[in-house]
mmCIF file of C-alpha atoms and ligand atoms in Angstrom:
data_model
loop_
_atom_site.group_PDB
_atom_site.id
_atom_site.type_symbol
_atom_site.label_atom_id
_atom_site.label_comp_id
_atom_site.label_asym_id
_atom_site.label_seq_id
_atom_site.Cartn_x
_atom_site.Cartn_y
_atom_site.Cartn_z
ATOM 1 C CA UNK A 1 -143.826 -216.818 45.156
ATOM 2 C CA UNK A 2 -140.951 -214.822 42.363
ATOM 3 C CA UNK A 3 -143.676 -213.364 40.473
ATOM 4 C CA UNK A 4 -144.602 -210.362 43.549
ATOM 5 C CA UNK A 5 -143.906 -207.289 42.716
ATOM 6 C CA UNK A 6 -144.211 -204.892 45.085
ATOM 7 C CA UNK A 7 -147.231 -203.009 43.191
ATOM 8 C CA UNK A 8 -148.741 -205.876 45.135
ATOM 9 C CA UNK A 9 -148.086 -204.391 48.907
ATOM 10 C CA UNK A 10 -151.152 -204.237 50.588
ATOM 11 C CA UNK A 11 -153.343 -200.094 50.778
ATOM 12 C CA UNK A 12 -150.141 -199.205 54.362
ATOM 13 C CA UNK A 13 -152.339 -195.592 54.896
ATOM 14 C CA UNK A 14 -152.647 -195.447 58.801
ATOM 15 C CA UNK A 15 -149.504 -197.211 59.001
ATOM 16 C CA UNK A 16 -146.024 -195.307 60.518
ATOM 17 C CA UNK A 17 -142.784 -197.577 58.716
ATOM 18 C CA UNK A 18 -139.368 -196.240 59.531
ATOM 19 C CA UNK A 19 -136.274 -197.093 57.896
ATOM 20 C CA UNK A 20 -132.685 -196.920 58.948
ATOM 21 C CA UNK A 21 -130.437 -195.821 56.488
ATOM 22 C CA UNK A 22 -133.217 -194.699 53.951
ATOM 23 C CA UNK A 23 -130.690 -192.560 52.473
ATOM 24 C CA UNK A 24 -128.650 -195.113 50.298
ATOM 25 C CA UNK A 25 -129.130 -198.734 48.593
ATOM 26 C CA UNK A 26 -132.256 -201.006 49.069
ATOM 27 C CA UNK A 27 -133.112 -198.311 52.439
ATOM 28 C CA UNK A 28 -134.380 -195.382 49.470
ATOM 29 C CA UNK A 29 -136.705 -197.460 47.472
ATOM 30 C CA UNK A 30 -138.476 -200.092 50.336
ATOM 31 C CA UNK A 31 -138.875 -196.363 51.585
ATOM 32 C CA UNK A 32 -140.446 -195.505 48.616
ATOM 33 C CA UNK A 33 -142.446 -198.415 47.870
ATOM 34 C CA UNK A 34 -144.272 -198.113 51.409
ATOM 35 C CA UNK A 35 -144.404 -194.157 50.853
ATOM 36 C CA UNK A 36 -146.012 -195.168 47.659
ATOM 37 C CA UNK A 37 -148.154 -197.932 49.343
ATOM 38 C CA UNK A 38 -149.487 -194.885 52.072
ATOM 39 C CA UNK A 39 -147.134 -195.917 54.601
ATOM 40 C CA UNK A 40 -146.127 -192.320 56.900
ATOM 41 C CA UNK A 41 -142.638 -193.109 56.098
ATOM 42 C CA UNK A 42 -140.213 -191.427 58.787
ATOM 43 C CA UNK A 43 -136.222 -191.813 56.839
ATOM 44 C CA UNK A 44 -133.928 -192.486 59.456
ATOM 45 C CA UNK A 45 -130.462 -191.258 58.512
ATOM 46 C CA UNK A 46 -127.193 -190.165 60.001
ATOM 47 C CA UNK A 47 -127.075 -187.221 57.573
ATOM 48 C CA UNK A 48 -129.881 -184.728 57.923
ATOM 49 C CA UNK A 49 -128.144 -182.985 54.585
ATOM 50 C CA UNK A 50 -128.993 -186.478 52.474
ATOM 51 C CA UNK A 51 -131.794 -187.427 54.740
ATOM 52 C CA UNK A 52 -133.271 -184.101 54.001
ATOM 53 C CA UNK A 53 -132.426 -184.961 50.072
ATOM 54 C CA UNK A 54 -134.438 -188.336 50.829
ATOM 55 C CA UNK A 55 -136.956 -186.924 50.979
ATOM 56 C CA UNK A 56 -137.632 -184.198 49.193
ATOM 57 C CA UNK A 57 -136.961 -186.667 46.028
ATOM 58 C CA UNK A 58 -139.593 -188.940 48.054
ATOM 59 C CA UNK A 59 -142.444 -186.552 48.174
ATOM 60 C CA UNK A 60 -141.504 -185.654 44.140
ATOM 61 C CA UNK A 61 -142.184 -189.272 43.672
ATOM 62 C CA UNK A 62 -144.785 -189.696 46.082
ATOM 63 C CA UNK A 63 -147.118 -185.693 46.323
ATOM 64 C CA UNK A 64 -149.261 -185.580 50.147
ATOM 65 C CA UNK A 65 -146.922 -188.989 50.631
ATOM 66 C CA UNK A 66 -146.413 -188.892 54.659
ATOM 67 C CA UNK A 67 -142.380 -188.691 54.381
ATOM 68 C CA UNK A 68 -140.136 -187.121 57.495
ATOM 69 C CA UNK A 69 -136.553 -187.326 58.456
ATOM 70 C CA UNK A 70 -135.527 -188.527 61.534
ATOM 71 C CA UNK A 71 -131.529 -188.342 62.570
ATOM 72 C CA UNK A 72 -130.034 -191.194 64.387
ATOM 73 C CA UNK A 73 -126.840 -192.556 64.157
ATOM 74 C CA UNK A 74 -126.602 -196.135 64.779
ATOM 75 C CA UNK A 75 -123.102 -195.493 66.059
ATOM 76 C CA UNK A 76 -123.854 -192.936 69.211
ATOM 77 C CA UNK A 77 -126.312 -194.682 71.524
ATOM 78 C CA UNK A 78 -127.331 -191.099 73.048
ATOM 79 C CA UNK A 79 -128.348 -189.896 69.126
ATOM 80 C CA UNK A 80 -130.555 -193.342 69.452
ATOM 81 C CA UNK A 81 -132.162 -192.412 72.618
ATOM 82 C CA UNK A 82 -132.680 -188.981 71.258
ATOM 83 C CA UNK A 83 -134.238 -190.463 68.068
ATOM 84 C CA UNK A 84 -136.759 -193.290 69.422
ATOM 85 C CA UNK A 85 -137.886 -189.811 71.497
ATOM 86 C CA UNK A 86 -139.204 -188.676 68.900
ATOM 87 C CA UNK A 87 -141.948 -191.027 67.289
ATOM 88 C CA UNK A 88 -144.897 -191.465 68.415
ATOM 89 C CA UNK A 89 -145.785 -194.521 66.483
ATOM 90 C CA UNK A 90 -144.751 -197.215 64.868
ATOM 91 C CA UNK A 91 -145.877 -199.558 63.143
ATOM 92 C CA UNK A 92 -143.231 -201.717 60.772
ATOM 93 C CA UNK A 93 -139.618 -200.761 61.754
ATOM 94 C CA UNK A 94 -137.589 -201.896 58.562
ATOM 95 C CA UNK A 95 -133.424 -202.234 60.447
ATOM 96 C CA UNK A 96 -131.745 -201.683 57.201
ATOM 97 C CA UNK A 97 -128.708 -199.596 57.618
ATOM 98 C CA UNK A 98 -124.750 -200.756 58.108
ATOM 99 C CA UNK A 99 -121.922 -200.305 57.203
ATOM 100 C CA UNK A 100 -119.182 -202.191 56.417
ATOM 101 C CA UNK A 101 -116.202 -203.969 55.328
ATOM 102 C CA UNK A 102 -114.110 -201.322 57.160
ATOM 103 C CA UNK A 103 -110.904 -201.211 58.739
ATOM 104 C CA UNK A 104 -111.371 -201.521 62.504
ATOM 105 C CA UNK A 105 -112.904 -197.947 63.746
ATOM 106 C CA UNK A 106 -114.632 -197.658 67.594
ATOM 107 C CA UNK A 107 -118.794 -195.981 67.568
ATOM 108 C CA UNK A 108 -119.063 -193.586 69.837
ATOM 109 C CA UNK A 109 -119.601 -196.062 73.207
ATOM 110 C CA UNK A 110 -116.915 -197.880 72.349
ATOM 111 C CA UNK A 111 -118.071 -201.006 70.423
ATOM 112 C CA UNK A 112 -116.433 -202.311 67.615
ATOM 113 C CA UNK A 113 -118.232 -200.501 65.077
ATOM 114 C CA UNK A 114 -119.634 -202.928 62.220
ATOM 115 C CA UNK A 115 -121.475 -204.917 65.216
ATOM 116 C CA UNK A 116 -121.825 -201.587 67.746
ATOM 117 C CA UNK A 117 -123.455 -200.328 63.902
ATOM 118 C CA UNK A 118 -125.328 -202.774 62.933
ATOM 119 C CA UNK A 119 -126.364 -205.234 65.297
ATOM 120 C CA UNK A 120 -126.430 -202.770 68.941
ATOM 121 C CA UNK A 121 -128.026 -199.466 67.253
ATOM 122 C CA UNK A 122 -130.940 -201.682 65.776
ATOM 123 C CA UNK A 123 -131.037 -204.144 69.172
ATOM 124 C CA UNK A 124 -131.104 -200.305 71.084
ATOM 125 C CA UNK A 125 -133.870 -198.718 68.690
ATOM 126 C CA UNK A 126 -136.092 -202.048 68.172
ATOM 127 C CA UNK A 127 -136.555 -202.612 72.196
ATOM 128 C CA UNK A 128 -136.738 -198.646 72.944
ATOM 129 C CA UNK A 129 -139.916 -198.521 70.185
ATOM 130 C CA UNK A 130 -140.860 -202.130 71.476
ATOM 131 C CA UNK A 131 -143.732 -199.792 73.634
ATOM 132 C CA UNK A 132 -145.153 -198.460 70.024
ATOM 133 C CA UNK A 133 -144.590 -201.751 68.587
ATOM 134 C CA UNK A 134 -146.551 -203.155 70.283
ATOM 135 C CA UNK A 135 -149.662 -201.299 70.694
ATOM 136 C CA UNK A 136 -149.848 -201.503 66.985
ATOM 137 C CA UNK A 137 -152.781 -203.991 65.512
ATOM 138 C CA UNK A 138 -150.215 -206.261 63.750
ATOM 139 C CA UNK A 139 -146.339 -204.352 63.686
ATOM 140 C CA UNK A 140 -143.706 -206.182 61.869
ATOM 141 C CA UNK A 141 -139.824 -205.927 62.478
ATOM 142 C CA UNK A 142 -137.439 -206.641 59.802
ATOM 143 C CA UNK A 143 -133.922 -206.720 59.813
ATOM 144 C CA UNK A 144 -131.491 -206.603 57.266
ATOM 145 C CA UNK A 145 -129.313 -210.004 57.371
ATOM 146 C CA UNK A 146 -127.538 -211.185 54.664
ATOM 147 C CA UNK A 147 -125.684 -215.047 53.491
ATOM 148 C CA UNK A 148 -122.258 -213.094 54.398
ATOM 149 C CA UNK A 149 -123.300 -213.822 58.822
ATOM 150 C CA UNK A 150 -122.655 -217.394 57.703
ATOM 151 C CA UNK A 151 -119.318 -215.894 57.262
ATOM 152 C CA UNK A 152 -119.417 -214.272 60.976
ATOM 153 C CA UNK A 153 -117.991 -216.385 64.327
ATOM 154 C CA UNK A 154 -119.271 -214.207 67.855
ATOM 155 C CA UNK A 155 -116.393 -215.065 70.022
ATOM 156 C CA UNK A 156 -118.609 -213.866 72.499
ATOM 157 C CA UNK A 157 -115.080 -212.810 74.682
ATOM 158 C CA UNK A 158 -113.876 -211.039 72.068
ATOM 159 C CA UNK A 159 -117.004 -208.704 71.469
ATOM 160 C CA UNK A 160 -113.865 -205.932 70.860
ATOM 161 C CA UNK A 161 -112.391 -207.743 67.561
ATOM 162 C CA UNK A 162 -108.771 -206.248 69.774
ATOM 163 C CA UNK A 163 -106.878 -209.577 68.347
ATOM 164 C CA UNK A 164 -108.167 -211.043 65.136
ATOM 165 C CA UNK A 165 -110.069 -208.621 63.734
ATOM 166 C CA UNK A 166 -111.019 -208.566 59.534
ATOM 167 C CA UNK A 167 -112.884 -206.419 57.573
ATOM 168 C CA UNK A 168 -115.243 -209.584 56.171
ATOM 169 C CA UNK A 169 -114.532 -211.248 59.180
ATOM 170 C CA UNK A 170 -116.625 -208.739 61.345
ATOM 171 C CA UNK A 171 -119.245 -207.536 59.001
ATOM 172 C CA UNK A 172 -120.274 -211.635 58.566
ATOM 173 C CA UNK A 173 -120.002 -211.255 62.810
ATOM 174 C CA UNK A 174 -123.149 -208.544 62.819
ATOM 175 C CA UNK A 175 -124.528 -210.135 59.845
ATOM 176 C CA UNK A 176 -124.801 -213.026 62.035
ATOM 177 C CA UNK A 177 -125.646 -210.702 65.303
ATOM 178 C CA UNK A 178 -128.912 -209.547 63.375
ATOM 179 C CA UNK A 179 -129.577 -213.121 62.423
ATOM 180 C CA UNK A 180 -129.639 -214.414 65.709
ATOM 181 C CA UNK A 181 -131.804 -210.690 66.812
ATOM 182 C CA UNK A 182 -134.762 -211.352 64.501
ATOM 183 C CA UNK A 183 -135.289 -214.814 65.713
ATOM 184 C CA UNK A 184 -134.870 -214.424 69.437
ATOM 185 C CA UNK A 185 -137.183 -211.448 69.768
ATOM 186 C CA UNK A 186 -139.234 -213.208 67.357
ATOM 187 C CA UNK A 187 -139.035 -216.198 70.166
ATOM 188 C CA UNK A 188 -139.530 -213.339 72.911
ATOM 189 C CA UNK A 189 -142.899 -212.292 70.963
ATOM 190 C CA UNK A 190 -144.526 -215.072 70.420
ATOM 191 C CA UNK A 191 -143.804 -216.344 74.258
ATOM 192 C CA UNK A 192 -145.205 -213.427 74.915
ATOM 193 C CA UNK A 193 -148.126 -213.847 73.171
ATOM 194 C CA UNK A 194 -147.822 -210.832 71.153
ATOM 195 C CA UNK A 195 -148.238 -210.699 67.717
ATOM 196 C CA UNK A 196 -145.010 -208.817 66.892
ATOM 197 C CA UNK A 197 -143.165 -210.856 63.945
ATOM 198 C CA UNK A 198 -139.707 -211.106 63.923
ATOM 199 C CA UNK A 199 -138.280 -211.430 60.101
ATOM 200 C CA UNK A 200 -134.581 -211.697 58.601
ATOM 201 C CA UNK A 201 -133.376 -210.564 54.717
ATOM 202 C CA UNK A 202 -131.094 -210.753 52.270
ATOM 203 C CA UNK A 203 -130.601 -208.601 49.480
ATOM 204 C CA UNK A 204 -128.909 -209.886 46.876
ATOM 205 C CA UNK A 205 -126.414 -209.353 45.821
ATOM 206 C CA UNK A 206 -126.981 -205.904 45.213
ATOM 207 C CA UNK A 207 -125.266 -201.949 43.474
ATOM 208 C CA UNK A 208 -124.853 -200.026 46.266
ATOM 209 C CA UNK A 209 -122.391 -197.499 48.086
ATOM 210 C CA UNK A 210 -121.565 -201.326 51.284
ATOM 211 C CA UNK A 211 -120.609 -202.936 48.132
ATOM 212 C CA UNK A 212 -116.330 -202.620 47.697
ATOM 213 C CA UNK A 213 -114.917 -204.245 43.913
ATOM 214 C CA UNK A 214 -111.064 -201.551 44.621
ATOM 215 C CA UNK A 215 -110.814 -200.459 40.836
ATOM 216 C CA UNK A 216 -113.839 -202.351 39.486
ATOM 217 C CA UNK A 217 -116.317 -200.212 41.612
ATOM 218 C CA UNK A 218 -117.471 -198.536 38.253
ATOM 219 C CA UNK A 219 -118.500 -202.023 36.167
ATOM 220 C CA UNK A 220 -120.688 -202.756 40.120
ATOM 221 C CA UNK A 221 -124.073 -202.000 38.386
ATOM 222 C CA UNK A 222 -122.956 -203.963 35.310
ATOM 223 C CA UNK A 223 -123.110 -207.672 37.839
ATOM 224 C CA UNK A 224 -124.767 -206.401 40.326
ATOM 225 C CA UNK A 225 -128.623 -205.486 40.348
ATOM 226 C CA UNK A 226 -130.657 -202.820 40.366
ATOM 227 C CA UNK A 227 -131.610 -200.979 44.580
ATOM 228 C CA UNK A 228 -134.558 -201.739 43.865
ATOM 229 C CA UNK A 229 -134.203 -205.183 42.422
ATOM 230 C CA UNK A 230 -132.175 -205.307 45.960
ATOM 231 C CA UNK A 231 -135.617 -203.423 48.215
ATOM 232 C CA UNK A 232 -138.046 -206.868 46.973
ATOM 233 C CA UNK A 233 -136.906 -209.199 50.019
ATOM 234 C CA UNK A 234 -137.770 -206.179 52.756
ATOM 235 C CA UNK A 235 -140.808 -204.914 51.383
ATOM 236 C CA UNK A 236 -142.423 -208.085 51.055
ATOM 237 C CA UNK A 237 -141.030 -209.157 54.929
ATOM 238 C CA UNK A 238 -142.172 -205.656 55.615
ATOM 239 C CA UNK A 239 -145.654 -205.669 54.044
ATOM 240 C CA UNK A 240 -147.142 -209.520 52.510
ATOM 241 C CA UNK A 241 -149.985 -211.629 54.594
ATOM 242 C CA UNK A 242 -147.783 -214.448 53.398
ATOM 243 C CA UNK A 243 -144.857 -213.707 55.770
ATOM 244 C CA UNK A 244 -144.724 -215.211 58.809
ATOM 245 C CA UNK A 245 -142.316 -214.175 62.328
ATOM 246 C CA UNK A 246 -138.624 -216.017 62.470
ATOM 247 C CA UNK A 247 -138.726 -216.340 58.477
ATOM 248 C CA UNK A 248 -135.320 -215.341 56.458
ATOM 249 C CA UNK A 249 -136.062 -214.830 52.757
ATOM 250 C CA UNK A 250 -134.297 -214.297 50.408
ATOM 251 C CA UNK A 251 -133.418 -212.719 46.570
ATOM 252 C CA UNK A 252 -136.426 -213.992 44.679
ATOM 253 C CA UNK A 253 -138.727 -214.182 48.155
ATOM 254 C CA UNK A 254 -137.474 -217.994 48.365
ATOM 255 C CA UNK A 255 -137.268 -219.188 52.945
ATOM 256 C CA UNK A 256 -134.070 -219.422 53.365
ATOM 257 C CA UNK A 257 -132.162 -221.173 56.470
ATOM 258 C CA UNK A 258 -129.836 -219.636 58.113
ATOM 259 C CA UNK A 259 -126.745 -220.972 59.700
ATOM 260 C CA UNK A 260 -126.331 -223.465 62.535
ATOM 261 C CA UNK A 261 -124.677 -221.030 64.587
ATOM 262 C CA UNK A 262 -127.837 -218.740 63.991
ATOM 263 C CA UNK A 263 -129.581 -221.294 64.608
ATOM 264 C CA UNK A 264 -128.138 -221.753 68.134
ATOM 265 C CA UNK A 265 -131.114 -220.758 70.601
ATOM 266 C CA UNK A 266 -127.722 -220.605 73.396
ATOM 267 C CA UNK A 267 -126.359 -217.999 71.587
ATOM 268 C CA UNK A 268 -129.371 -216.149 70.228
ATOM 269 C CA UNK A 269 -129.935 -215.537 74.315
ATOM 270 C CA UNK A 270 -126.928 -215.229 75.205
ATOM 271 C CA UNK A 271 -126.453 -212.290 72.418
ATOM 272 C CA UNK A 272 -129.407 -210.875 73.680
ATOM 273 C CA UNK A 273 -128.285 -210.523 77.636
ATOM 274 C CA UNK A 274 -124.877 -209.294 76.641
ATOM 275 C CA UNK A 275 -126.399 -206.533 74.356
ATOM 276 C CA UNK A 276 -128.823 -205.452 76.929
ATOM 277 C CA UNK A 277 -125.525 -205.490 78.719
ATOM 278 C CA UNK A 278 -124.142 -203.169 76.443
ATOM 279 C CA UNK A 279 -126.176 -200.891 75.632
ATOM 280 C CA UNK A 280 -128.843 -200.602 79.048
ATOM 281 C CA UNK A 281 -131.695 -201.424 76.442
ATOM 282 C CA UNK A 282 -134.490 -204.141 78.317
ATOM 283 C CA UNK A 283 -137.112 -205.295 76.168
ATOM 284 C CA UNK A 284 -139.416 -205.989 79.764
ATOM 285 C CA UNK A 285 -142.506 -206.280 77.936
ATOM 286 C CA UNK A 286 -141.517 -209.920 76.245
ATOM 287 C CA UNK A 287 -138.500 -211.168 79.146
ATOM 288 C CA UNK A 288 -138.838 -214.672 80.287
ATOM 289 C CA UNK A 289 -140.168 -214.330 83.170
HETATM 290 N N1 NAP B 1 -125.664 -204.745 48.612
HETATM 291 C C1 NAP B 1 -125.534 -205.622 48.771
HETATM 292 O O1 NAP B 1 -125.337 -206.304 48.357
HETATM 293 C C2 NAP B 1 -125.851 -205.746 50.415
HETATM 294 C C3 NAP B 1 -125.643 -208.108 49.594
HETATM 295 C C4 NAP B 1 -126.646 -208.185 51.670
HETATM 296 C C5 NAP B 1 -126.159 -207.500 51.871
HETATM 297 N N2 NAP B 1 -127.167 -205.986 52.497
HETATM 298 C C6 NAP B 1 -127.571 -205.259 52.867
HETATM 299 O O2 NAP B 1 -128.393 -204.752 52.804
HETATM 300 C C7 NAP B 1 -128.659 -203.635 54.291
HETATM 301 C C8 NAP B 1 -128.749 -202.188 53.159
HETATM 302 O O3 NAP B 1 -127.440 -201.623 52.887
HETATM 303 P P1 NAP B 1 -126.392 -201.046 50.978
HETATM 304 O O4 NAP B 1 -126.260 -202.508 50.586
HETATM 305 O O5 NAP B 1 -127.837 -200.348 50.719
HETATM 306 O O6 NAP B 1 -125.884 -200.726 51.267
HETATM 307 P P2 NAP B 1 -125.378 -198.539 51.696
HETATM 308 O O7 NAP B 1 -126.491 -197.981 50.566
HETATM 309 O O8 NAP B 1 -124.071 -198.253 51.933
HETATM 310 O O9 NAP B 1 -126.590 -198.014 52.744
HETATM 311 C C9 NAP B 1 -126.045 -197.700 54.094
HETATM 312 C C10 NAP B 1 -127.006 -197.388 54.492
HETATM 313 O O10 NAP B 1 -126.284 -197.986 55.893
HETATM 314 C C11 NAP B 1 -126.405 -196.116 56.926
HETATM 315 N N3 NAP B 1 -126.181 -196.266 57.682
HETATM 316 C C12 NAP B 1 -123.955 -195.829 57.903
HETATM 317 N N4 NAP B 1 -124.157 -196.111 59.245
HETATM 318 C C13 NAP B 1 -124.777 -195.970 59.783
HETATM 319 C C14 NAP B 1 -124.827 -195.081 61.335
HETATM 320 N N5 NAP B 1 -124.100 -195.465 62.027
HETATM 321 N N6 NAP B 1 -126.428 -194.527 61.502
HETATM 322 C C15 NAP B 1 -127.301 -194.517 61.001
HETATM 323 N N7 NAP B 1 -127.408 -195.177 58.936
HETATM 324 C C16 NAP B 1 -125.900 -195.821 58.685
HETATM 325 C C17 NAP B 1 -125.773 -195.416 55.946
HETATM 326 O O11 NAP B 1 -125.645 -193.948 55.803
HETATM 327 P P3 NAP B 1 -124.855 -193.376 55.111
HETATM 328 O O12 NAP B 1 -125.084 -192.902 53.742
HETATM 329 O O13 NAP B 1 -124.283 -191.881 55.636
HETATM 330 O O14 NAP B 1 -123.297 -193.887 55.116
HETATM 331 C C18 NAP B 1 -126.923 -195.906 54.233
HETATM 332 O O15 NAP B 1 -127.528 -195.037 54.649
HETATM 333 C C19 NAP B 1 -127.396 -203.650 54.869
HETATM 334 O O16 NAP B 1 -127.996 -204.107 56.052
HETATM 335 C C20 NAP B 1 -126.639 -204.422 54.237
HETATM 336 O O17 NAP B 1 -125.118 -205.308 55.120
HETATM 337 C C21 NAP B 1 -126.345 -205.816 51.640
#
C-alpha cells in the first residue's frame, strides 16, 4: 500500500469535509487535496486572517472549488459550539489541529491547554456534529494522533497537570487521548449499528510549526518530510475504501499498533465519561443503553 498517492482519492463530489487546523502544516494539503477531488471543504481555523488566506490559496489551486472558512478555536468551548451550529451537513471530519510542546497554559474553560485543545476540543466538536455525521451515508472521523502517544499517560486524578507538568508529557497525553477517543468512538458507533467509521493516523515526522527544534529549526525542512507528504495518511484514512474503523494508519500507510495504554477499553470509557462531564457534550445517539 506504500504506492498510494492522493491522485487515487475517489471523486468526492457531493461530500462535505471539515479539516481543523487547515491553515497550516499537514492540515493545509489535507484540505487542498479533498477540495481538488470535489469535496466541499470547510477550513476550520482559529485565525480569520489565516483561514481566509488559506481558502484563497486553495481556490487559486482549485478554481471553482467549494471551499469556505469557519472560525474555530478548539481552546474555547463556546467557539466550538458556535462553529458546529454553522455546519449544515458533514461526511468527513478530520480532527487535525493541535498545539504541542508548550509551557503550561489553560484553555478558556480552564483545562490544561494541550489536553483541552487536542482532545477535549475535538471530542466536543465531534459530539456536536454527530447528528450530521450519522445522517451521511458513509461518514468518517479521522483523528490525527502521533507515535508520541506511546509516551503519554493519563492520571485521572491530575487531569489539570497542576503538578508534574512537562511539555512532551502533556503532548503525549493528548495524543494518547486522541487514540483512546478514536477507538471508543468506533466501538460505540459500531454497537449502535451506525455506519460511521472512526480512524486514527500518525503522519510521521513532518516539517511543520508544531515541531520545535530550537536552534536547529531552520534545518527542519532538510531532515523532515514535507507537509504534503505528512498529509498522505490523513487523506488515505479519510477517503480510501480499504480503510476499516478502528485502524491506526501511519506513514507509508502501515497499520500501526497503538500502545497497550491506548488499547485499554477501561481507560477509553473513563476518558469518554470524564470528557462528557468536562465539555457538557453528550453523544446520545451512540450512548451505551
Ligand atoms: N509535524 C509532525 O511531525 C507531527 C507528527 C505527529 C503528529 N502530528 C500531528 O499532526 C497534526 C497537525 O499538526 P502539524 O504538524 O501540521 O502542525 P502545525 O503546522 O502547527 O498545525 C497545527 C494546526 O492546529 C491549529 N491549532 C492550534 N491550536 C488551535 C486551536 N485552539 N483552535 C484551532 N486550531 C488550532 C494551528 O493553528 P494556528 O496556525 O492558528 O496556530 C494549526 O493550524 C497535529 O494533530 C499533530 O499533533 C504532527
